[in-house]
Each structure stands twice: as C-alpha cells, then as structure tokens.
Coordinates of C-alpha atoms and ligand atoms in Angstrom, one line a residue:
X1 CA -100.7 -97.9 -90.1
X2 CA -101.0 -94.6 -88.2
X3 CA -100.7 -95.4 -84.5
X4 CA -102.7 -92.3 -83.6
X5 CA -105.7 -93.7 -85.5
X6 CA -105.4 -97.2 -84.0
X7 CA -108.9 -98.1 -82.9
X8 CA -108.0 -101.0 -80.6
X9 CA -108.1 -100.6 -76.8
X10 CA -106.2 -103.3 -74.9
X11 CA -106.6 -102.5 -71.2
X12 CA -108.7 -103.0 -68.1
X13 CA -112.2 -101.7 -68.3
X14 CA -111.6 -99.7 -71.4
X15 CA -114.4 -99.8 -73.9
X16 CA -113.6 -101.8 -77.1
X17 CA -114.3 -100.1 -80.4
X18 CA -116.8 -102.9 -81.1
X19 CA -118.6 -104.6 -78.3
X20 CA -119.0 -108.0 -80.0
X21 CA -121.1 -110.9 -79.0
X22 CA -122.8 -109.4 -75.9
X23 CA -126.1 -108.4 -77.4
X24 CA -128.1 -111.1 -75.6
X25 CA -126.8 -110.4 -72.1
X26 CA -127.2 -106.6 -72.7
X27 CA -130.8 -107.2 -73.7
X28 CA -131.4 -109.1 -70.4
X29 CA -129.9 -106.2 -68.5
X30 CA -132.1 -103.7 -70.4
X31 CA -135.2 -105.8 -69.7
X32 CA -134.3 -105.7 -66.0
X33 CA -133.8 -102.0 -66.1
X34 CA -137.1 -101.3 -67.8
X35 CA -139.1 -103.6 -65.4
X36 CA -137.5 -102.3 -62.2
X37 CA -138.2 -98.7 -63.3
X38 CA -141.8 -99.7 -63.5
X39 CA -141.8 -101.3 -60.0
X40 CA -142.1 -104.7 -61.5
X41 CA -140.3 -107.8 -60.4
X42 CA -137.2 -108.4 -62.4
X43 CA -134.2 -110.8 -62.3
X44 CA -131.1 -108.8 -62.2
X45 CA -127.7 -110.0 -63.4
X46 CA -124.5 -111.2 -61.8
X47 CA -122.0 -111.4 -64.7
X48 CA -119.4 -114.1 -64.4
X49 CA -116.2 -114.7 -66.4
X50 CA -112.5 -115.2 -66.4
X51 CA -110.0 -112.3 -66.4
X52 CA -110.2 -110.0 -69.4
X53 CA -113.4 -111.4 -70.9
X54 CA -115.1 -108.0 -70.7
X55 CA -117.1 -108.0 -67.4
X56 CA -116.1 -104.4 -66.4
X57 CA -116.8 -103.1 -69.9
X58 CA -120.2 -104.8 -69.9
X59 CA -121.0 -103.2 -66.5
X60 CA -120.0 -99.8 -67.8
X61 CA -122.3 -100.4 -70.8
X62 CA -125.2 -101.4 -68.5
X63 CA -124.6 -98.2 -66.5
X64 CA -124.7 -96.2 -69.7
X65 CA -128.0 -97.9 -70.7
X66 CA -129.4 -97.2 -67.2
X67 CA -128.4 -93.5 -67.3
X68 CA -130.1 -93.3 -70.7
X69 CA -133.3 -94.6 -69.2
X70 CA -133.3 -92.0 -66.4
X71 CA -131.5 -94.0 -63.8
X72 CA -129.2 -92.6 -61.2
X73 CA -126.1 -94.9 -61.4
X74 CA -123.4 -95.7 -59.0
X75 CA -120.5 -98.1 -59.8
X76 CA -118.2 -99.4 -57.2
X77 CA -115.4 -102.0 -57.1
X78 CA -115.0 -104.5 -54.3
X79 CA -111.5 -105.0 -53.1
X80 CA -109.8 -107.8 -51.4
X81 CA -109.9 -107.2 -47.7
X82 CA -112.3 -104.2 -47.9
X83 CA -115.4 -104.2 -45.8
X84 CA -118.9 -104.2 -47.3
X85 CA -120.0 -101.5 -44.9
X86 CA -117.3 -99.2 -46.0
X87 CA -118.1 -99.8 -49.7
X88 CA -121.8 -99.3 -49.2
X89 CA -121.6 -96.2 -47.0
X90 CA -119.7 -94.3 -49.7
X91 CA -122.0 -95.5 -52.5
X92 CA -125.2 -94.8 -50.6
X93 CA -124.0 -91.5 -49.5
X94 CA -123.4 -90.4 -53.1
X95 CA -126.7 -91.8 -54.2
X96 CA -128.7 -90.1 -51.4
X97 CA -127.0 -86.8 -51.8
X98 CA -127.8 -87.0 -55.6
X99 CA -131.4 -87.8 -54.8
X100 CA -131.6 -84.9 -52.3
X101 CA -133.1 -81.9 -54.1
X102 CA -132.0 -79.4 -51.4
X103 CA -134.7 -76.8 -50.9
X104 CA -137.8 -78.9 -51.7
X105 CA -136.9 -81.5 -49.1
X106 CA -138.6 -84.8 -49.8
X107 CA -139.3 -86.6 -46.6
X108 CA -138.2 -90.0 -47.9
X109 CA -134.8 -88.6 -49.0
X110 CA -134.3 -86.9 -45.6
X111 CA -135.1 -90.1 -43.9
X112 CA -132.7 -92.0 -46.1
X113 CA -130.0 -89.6 -45.1
X114 CA -130.9 -90.1 -41.4
X115 CA -130.8 -93.8 -41.8
X116 CA -127.4 -93.5 -43.5
X117 CA -126.3 -91.4 -40.5
X118 CA -127.4 -94.2 -38.2
X119 CA -125.5 -96.7 -40.3
X120 CA -122.4 -94.6 -40.0
X121 CA -122.8 -94.5 -36.3
X122 CA -122.3 -98.2 -36.0
X123 CA -119.4 -98.3 -38.3
X124 CA -116.1 -98.9 -36.5
X125 CA -113.1 -96.8 -36.9
X126 CA -111.2 -99.6 -38.5
X127 CA -113.9 -99.9 -41.2
X128 CA -113.0 -96.3 -42.1
X129 CA -116.3 -94.8 -40.9
X130 CA -114.7 -91.8 -39.4
X131 CA -114.0 -89.8 -42.6
X132 CA -117.7 -89.3 -43.6
X133 CA -119.8 -86.7 -41.9
X134 CA -123.4 -86.0 -42.5
X135 CA -125.3 -83.0 -41.3
X136 CA -128.4 -84.8 -40.1
X137 CA -129.5 -86.6 -36.9
X138 CA -129.5 -90.4 -36.9
X139 CA -132.8 -92.2 -37.4
X140 CA -133.2 -94.1 -34.1
X141 CA -134.1 -97.8 -34.5
X142 CA -133.0 -98.1 -38.1
X143 CA -129.6 -99.3 -39.4
X144 CA -128.2 -99.0 -35.9
X145 CA -128.4 -102.5 -34.5
X146 CA -124.8 -103.3 -35.2
X147 CA -125.9 -106.4 -37.1
X148 CA -124.7 -106.4 -40.7
X149 CA -127.8 -107.9 -42.4
X150 CA -130.3 -105.9 -40.6
X151 CA -128.5 -102.6 -41.0
X152 CA -127.6 -103.0 -44.6
X153 CA -131.2 -104.0 -45.4
X154 CA -132.5 -100.9 -43.6
X155 CA -130.1 -98.6 -45.5
X156 CA -130.7 -100.1 -48.9
X157 CA -134.5 -100.1 -48.3
X158 CA -134.4 -96.4 -47.2
X159 CA -132.4 -95.5 -50.3
X160 CA -134.8 -97.3 -52.5
X161 CA -137.8 -95.6 -50.9
X162 CA -136.0 -92.2 -51.4
X163 CA -135.5 -93.2 -55.1
X164 CA -139.2 -94.0 -55.4
X165 CA -140.3 -90.8 -53.7
X166 CA -138.4 -88.6 -56.2
X167 CA -139.2 -90.9 -59.1
X168 CA -135.5 -91.5 -59.9
X169 CA -134.7 -95.2 -60.3
X170 CA -131.3 -96.2 -59.0
X171 CA -128.8 -98.8 -60.4
X172 CA -126.0 -99.9 -58.2
X173 CA -123.2 -101.8 -60.0
X174 CA -120.6 -103.7 -58.1
X175 CA -117.5 -105.1 -59.9
X176 CA -115.1 -107.7 -58.6
X177 CA -117.9 -109.1 -56.3
X178 CA -115.9 -112.3 -55.6
X179 CA -113.9 -110.3 -53.1
X180 CA -117.0 -109.8 -50.9
X181 CA -117.1 -112.3 -48.1
X182 CA -119.8 -114.9 -48.0
X183 CA -121.6 -113.3 -45.1
X184 CA -121.4 -109.9 -46.9
X185 CA -122.8 -111.4 -50.1
X186 CA -125.6 -113.0 -48.2
X187 CA -126.3 -109.6 -46.7
X188 CA -126.4 -107.9 -50.1
X189 CA -128.7 -110.6 -51.5
X190 CA -131.0 -110.3 -48.5
X191 CA -131.2 -106.5 -48.9
X192 CA -132.0 -106.9 -52.6
X193 CA -134.7 -109.4 -51.8
X194 CA -136.4 -106.9 -49.5
X195 CA -136.2 -104.2 -52.2
X196 CA -137.6 -106.6 -54.8
X197 CA -140.5 -107.7 -52.6
X198 CA -141.4 -104.1 -51.9
X199 CA -141.4 -103.3 -55.7
X200 CA -139.0 -100.4 -55.2
X201 CA -136.9 -98.9 -58.1
X202 CA -133.4 -100.0 -57.1
X203 CA -131.5 -102.6 -58.9
X204 CA -128.1 -104.2 -58.3
X205 CA -125.9 -105.5 -61.1
X206 CA -122.7 -107.5 -60.1
X207 CA -119.7 -108.9 -61.9
X208 CA -117.0 -111.2 -60.8
X209 CA -114.9 -114.3 -61.3
X210 CA -116.7 -117.6 -61.9
X211 CA -116.6 -118.6 -58.3
X212 CA -119.1 -115.9 -57.5
X213 CA -122.0 -118.1 -58.6
X214 CA -121.2 -120.7 -56.0
X215 CA -120.5 -118.1 -53.3
X216 CA -123.9 -116.5 -54.0
X217 CA -125.7 -119.8 -54.1
X218 CA -124.2 -120.9 -50.8
X219 CA -124.8 -117.5 -49.3
X220 CA -128.6 -117.4 -49.9
X221 CA -130.5 -120.2 -51.5
X222 CA -132.9 -117.7 -53.1
X223 CA -130.0 -116.0 -55.0
X224 CA -131.1 -117.8 -58.1
X225 CA -134.6 -116.3 -58.0
X226 CA -133.2 -112.8 -57.8
X227 CA -130.3 -113.0 -60.2
X228 CA -129.4 -114.5 -63.5
X229 CA -125.7 -115.6 -63.7
X230 CA -124.8 -115.1 -67.3
X231 CA -121.3 -116.4 -68.1
X232 CA -119.2 -114.2 -70.4
X233 CA -116.9 -116.4 -72.3
X234 CA -114.4 -116.0 -75.2
X235 CA -116.0 -114.8 -78.4
X236 CA -117.1 -117.2 -81.1
X237 CA -115.1 -117.1 -84.3
X238 CA -117.7 -115.0 -86.0
X239 CA -118.0 -112.4 -83.1
X240 CA -114.2 -112.3 -82.8
X241 CA -113.9 -111.5 -86.5
X242 CA -116.5 -108.7 -86.1
X243 CA -114.6 -107.3 -83.0
X244 CA -111.5 -107.0 -85.2
X245 CA -112.9 -106.2 -88.6
X246 CA -115.6 -103.6 -87.8
X247 CA -113.2 -101.1 -86.2
X248 CA -110.6 -101.5 -89.0
X249 CA -113.3 -100.9 -91.7
X250 CA -114.6 -97.9 -89.7
X251 CA -111.1 -96.4 -90.0
X252 CA -111.1 -96.9 -93.8
X253 CA -108.6 -99.9 -93.7
X254 CA -109.1 -103.6 -94.4
X255 CA -108.0 -107.0 -93.0
X256 CA -107.4 -110.3 -94.8
X257 CA -109.3 -113.4 -93.8
X258 CA -106.0 -115.2 -93.1
X259 CA -105.0 -112.5 -90.7
X260 CA -108.3 -112.9 -88.8
X261 CA -107.8 -116.6 -88.7
X262 CA -104.3 -116.3 -87.3
X263 CA -105.4 -113.9 -84.6
X264 CA -108.4 -116.0 -83.6
X265 CA -106.2 -119.1 -83.4
X266 CA -103.7 -117.3 -81.2
X267 CA -106.1 -115.5 -78.9
X268 CA -108.8 -118.3 -78.9
X269 CA -111.2 -115.3 -79.1
X270 CA -110.5 -113.9 -75.6
X271 CA -111.6 -110.2 -75.7
X272 CA -108.5 -108.7 -74.0
X273 CA -106.2 -110.6 -76.3
X274 CA -108.2 -109.6 -79.4
X275 CA -107.6 -106.0 -78.5
X276 CA -103.9 -106.6 -77.9
X277 CA -103.4 -108.5 -81.2
X278 CA -105.6 -106.0 -83.1
X279 CA -103.6 -103.1 -81.8
X280 CA -100.2 -104.6 -82.7
X281 CA -101.3 -105.9 -86.1
X282 CA -102.5 -102.4 -86.9
X283 CA -99.3 -100.7 -85.9
X284 CA -97.0 -103.2 -87.8
X285 CA -99.1 -103.1 -91.0
X286 CA -97.3 -101.1 -93.7
X287 CA -100.1 -100.9 -96.3
X288 CA -103.8 -100.4 -95.8
X289 CA -104.7 -104.0 -95.4
X290 CA -103.7 -106.1 -92.5
X291 CA -102.2 -109.3 -93.9
X292 CA -101.4 -112.7 -92.4
X293 CA -97.7 -111.7 -92.0
X294 CA -98.8 -108.6 -90.0
X295 CA -100.9 -110.9 -87.8
X296 CA -97.9 -113.2 -87.2
X297 CA -95.7 -110.2 -86.4
X298 CA -98.4 -109.1 -83.9
X299 CA -98.3 -112.5 -82.3
X300 CA -94.6 -112.1 -81.5
X301 CA -95.1 -108.6 -80.2
X302 CA -98.2 -109.4 -78.2
X303 CA -96.8 -112.4 -76.5
X304 CA -93.7 -110.4 -75.5
X305 CA -95.9 -107.6 -74.1
X306 CA -98.2 -109.9 -72.3
X307 CA -95.3 -111.9 -70.8
X308 CA -93.7 -108.7 -69.6
X309 CA -96.8 -107.2 -68.1
X310 CA -100.2 -108.7 -68.0
X311 CA -99.0 -112.2 -67.0
X312 CA -95.9 -111.1 -65.2
X313 CA -97.5 -108.7 -62.7
X314 CA -99.9 -111.4 -61.7
X315 CA -97.1 -114.0 -61.3
X316 CA -94.9 -111.6 -59.4
X317 CA -97.5 -111.1 -56.7
X318 CA -97.3 -114.7 -55.7
X319 CA -95.4 -116.3 -52.9
X320 CA -92.8 -119.0 -53.8
X321 CA -95.2 -121.7 -52.6
X322 CA -98.0 -120.3 -54.8
X323 CA -95.7 -120.2 -57.8
X324 CA -94.9 -123.9 -57.3
X325 CA -98.6 -124.7 -57.3
X326 CA -99.1 -122.7 -60.5
X327 CA -96.2 -124.4 -62.1
X328 CA -97.6 -127.8 -61.2
X329 CA -101.0 -126.9 -62.5
X330 CA -99.6 -125.5 -65.7
X331 CA -97.5 -128.6 -66.2
X332 CA -100.7 -130.7 -66.2
X333 CA -102.2 -128.8 -69.2
X334 CA -104.7 -126.1 -70.1
X335 CA -107.8 -127.9 -68.9
X336 CA -109.2 -127.7 -65.3
X337 CA -107.4 -130.3 -63.2
X338 CA -108.2 -132.4 -60.1
X339 CA -106.7 -130.7 -57.0
X340 CA -105.4 -134.1 -55.9
X341 CA -103.5 -134.4 -59.2
X342 CA -101.8 -131.1 -58.7
X343 CA -100.8 -132.1 -55.2
X344 CA -99.5 -135.4 -56.5
X345 CA -97.5 -133.5 -59.2
X346 CA -95.9 -131.5 -56.4
X347 CA -95.1 -134.7 -54.6
X348 CA -97.3 -133.6 -51.7
X349 CA -100.5 -134.6 -49.9
X350 CA -103.7 -132.8 -50.9
X351 CA -104.3 -131.5 -47.4
X352 CA -100.8 -129.9 -47.2
X353 CA -101.3 -127.9 -50.3
X354 CA -104.9 -127.0 -49.7
X355 CA -104.0 -123.7 -48.0
X356 CA -101.9 -122.6 -51.0
X357 CA -104.8 -123.5 -53.3
X358 CA -107.2 -121.5 -51.2
X359 CA -105.0 -118.4 -51.1
X360 CA -104.6 -118.6 -54.9
X361 CA -108.4 -118.7 -55.1
X362 CA -108.7 -115.7 -52.7
X363 CA -106.2 -113.8 -54.8
X364 CA -108.4 -114.4 -57.9
X365 CA -105.7 -116.4 -59.7
X366 CA -107.5 -119.8 -59.6
X367 CA -111.1 -121.0 -59.3
X368 CA -112.8 -124.3 -58.8
X369 CA -115.0 -125.0 -61.8
X370 CA -116.5 -127.9 -59.8
X371 CA -115.9 -129.6 -56.5
X372 CA -112.3 -131.0 -56.3
X373 CA -111.3 -129.3 -59.5
X374 CA -109.0 -126.3 -60.1
X375 CA -108.3 -124.0 -63.0
X376 CA -106.6 -120.7 -63.9
X377 CA -108.8 -117.6 -63.9
X378 CA -106.5 -115.9 -66.4
X379 CA -106.9 -117.3 -70.0
X380 CA -103.7 -118.7 -71.5
X381 CA -101.9 -118.4 -68.2
X382 CA -100.9 -122.1 -68.5
X383 CA -99.0 -121.3 -71.7
X384 CA -97.3 -118.3 -70.1
X385 CA -96.3 -120.6 -67.2
X386 CA -94.8 -123.1 -69.6
X387 CA -92.9 -120.4 -71.4
X388 CA -91.7 -119.1 -68.0
X389 CA -90.7 -122.6 -67.0
X390 CA -88.6 -123.3 -70.0
X391 CA -86.6 -120.1 -69.2
X392 CA -85.7 -121.2 -65.7
Ligands
ATP401 N1 -117.2 -107.8 -76.4 C1 -116.0 -107.4 -76.6 N2 -115.5 -107.3 -77.8 C2 -114.2 -106.9 -78.0 N3 -113.4 -106.5 -77.1 C3 -113.8 -106.6 -75.8 C4 -115.1 -107.0 -75.5 N4 -115.3 -107.0 -74.2 C5 -114.2 -106.5 -73.6 N5 -113.3 -106.2 -74.6 C6 -111.9 -105.8 -74.4 O1 -111.3 -106.7 -73.5 C7 -110.5 -106.0 -72.5 C8 -110.8 -106.4 -71.1 O2 -112.1 -106.0 -70.8 P1 -112.5 -105.8 -69.2 O3 -111.5 -105.0 -68.5 O4 -113.9 -105.4 -69.2 O5 -112.4 -107.4 -68.8 P2 -112.8 -108.0 -67.3 O6 -113.6 -109.2 -67.5 O7 -113.4 -106.9 -66.5 O8 -111.3 -108.3 -66.8 P3 -110.8 -108.5 -65.3 O9 -111.4 -109.7 -64.7 O10 -109.3 -108.5 -65.4 O11 -111.3 -107.3 -64.5 C9 -110.6 -104.5 -72.8 O12 -109.5 -104.1 -73.6 C10 -111.8 -104.4 -73.7 O13 -111.8 -103.3 -74.6
MG402 MG1 -112.8 -106.0 -64.7

C-alpha cells in the first residue's frame, strides 16, 4: 500500500498512531496532575520498562496532558556521565524565565531567579556552569552551600514557590533517569519530598530502565511514598491487535486476523517491534487488506532491518569482553539468568566477570531483575545474539 500514507511509526520517542494499553497508567498520571495543581498530596510516577516499550512516548503524552491542564512543562533527558546540577540548571532556568512575567515582577519569581543565580555560582566549570548567565544578584544563603542535596532542594523549592505565586503549576519530566547516580537520585527525591510537604504545585515524572526502582528505593527509603513505579511491559494480545488494527482501519484499509496473529507471535507484543512490523507489512501489501503472507514478508524485512540497525548499533558499542558476556548470556536462553551461571558459561569466576556485568548495566544493556540475576534490557536481544553467533 501507499508508503506515504503508512500510519506506523517505528522509532525512538515518536508517537504511535494508536497508544494502546496505556490507559490505566495515563489515568494515574492525570490524577497526580489534577491533585498537584490543587496543592494536594499526590503520588507521582516513575515509569519503568525495557528498551522500546514506550516510556518516552508515555512521558510525552503526560507532558501533553499537563499542558492541556495549564501546566508549564519541561522535559529533559539524563545522559550517562552528565551531572544532575548541569541538567537541573538548564531546566530550572527555562522554567523560571517562563514564569517571569517581565514588567509585573512577582517577588517569588525574582527570588527564584536569584536562587538559581546562587546555584550557578557553586557550579564548577567542569559541570558546564560557565555558559549560563543571569542578570540578577545571587540570593545569599540559599543554594550556595556547595552541598548537592541542600542546594538542589533550595532551587526546586524556590521554583515551586514561584510557580505557586503566579498560579502556574509546573511539571518536570526526566527521561532515562537510570543514568542519574544514586546520590543524585536521592537528592531529587529529597527535593520532591520537600515540595510535596509544602503542598506546592510542582510535580516530577520520571522514566527509566527497570533498575531505576531499586536505585530509587536504595537512594531514599521514602521513595515509595512519593512515587508509584508502574511497569510498562509488552502489550497484551488484545492491545497489540488494537495497536495494529486501529491505524490501518483509520486509513481505510484492513488486516486479516492471521496477519495479526503472525505479527503478535513474532513481536511478542513489544511496542517498538509492533510499529516496525506494521510499517513493513503495510508497505509490502499489494491489495487493501494485509494478509498473513504480507505479515510473513514483514517478518523477514523487519528482522533484517533490526539486525542491521536497532540491535547492531547497541552491539557495536560494546567492548570485546562485554560482547563475550552478552554471548554467554544469550547462549543460556531468553529468561533472566543467574550471574554465576553466565560466569560459568564463560569458564570464569563470578568475581572476575563482575566488572563486565556492571559496565553492561551502566551502559543500559543489562539489568538485574533480582539479586544475583541478570537479563537483557533490549527485548529479543537474545535472539539477535543467537543469529549473530551462528554467523561467526
Ligand atoms: N502503547 C503503544 N502502542 C503502540 N506503539 C507504541 C506504544 N508505545 C510506544 N510505541 C512505539 O514504540 C516505539 C518505542 O517507543 P519509545 O521510544 O517511547 O520507547 P522507550 O521505552 O522510550 O524506549 P528506550 O528505552 O529505547 O528509550 C515507538 O515507535 C512508538 O511509536
Ligand atoms: Mg525512551
């Protein structure tokens, strides 16, 4: 069918034509938004899930819902090796400048900007603090202690007070939160705790790989009182069918049940893969109904494309030692494995491969579903590895 009209969107963070199976978690987010706006206590969300399950897309949707409810929104992405101070100073600067109404200076907003100025003062050159300038004096005694927790709390509280003063609630959304260090995560949670206790209209939504829940729990024991940790997973058969069928019908075409079944079986309902298969099945289809044969052709095309890009770029970023570890893990099967079994499969002692495992976790390739266990963060990566291994 006409590629120009193809409704499917395989890609990172690009909205699907049909956001299937996420109504419940979206409803939780909306409840938090409505309550925070009214200065009421609300549990916010840290959305967890493997690669490509739709975390970024969901955060985008939450941001959209927030904006529709009068929120000022700011979405940032944490990066491996980047500093929390650097990330926050940019985000808070944009928020405070947006809250600033210029002429009719509101004192709380001015104060927020002065606290930000103090915060910048304590930022080291290596943290990138030099490239931001603000035309206000620092607020002496706030956000200038040089201690991360105290300073971040001062800055976030001052921003939240500014939001309250101009009656503009603020939603801060942070993606890839697993890249934030444990100390930094503790800091963020502490700051949100302070905002929450003061009943101020600022809310934080986060998203990250599954290990984020453990990191947050270890970071601050009260994390669970501040946040829900909904787990985004692959879609159920019914939701996966809707994700495929609705956009096709919307475009005036149709899809056979057998085609849906084939795609579900191949993708296991993982959102990113559903988009990829849907896209290829649409393109290969010669009539106006996607048939099982089209779905099978899409399987071949999709696997070739994924092996050449999605899986490949991740694999190519690894060191030889890390690749060996990934091979050993894949060789044991698709399920989470005991770390000790992986070491044994490599013919090595657990302690000698632990640094490799840790660097793979840090790179976001693996996670520990429970103590002593290890699994891939990228769905179907084990199958890619097995295809890869039979080639070498
Ligand atoms: N509920 C859904 N229904 C159908 N498709 C979806 C859904 N959620 C996400 N997708 C599709 O899945 C793909 C991946 O989404 P997204 O980038 O949000 O995943 P992610 O969890 O952020 O991945 P990563 O961990 O790699 O950042 C996109 O092509 C998106 O359109
Ligand atoms: Mg993402």
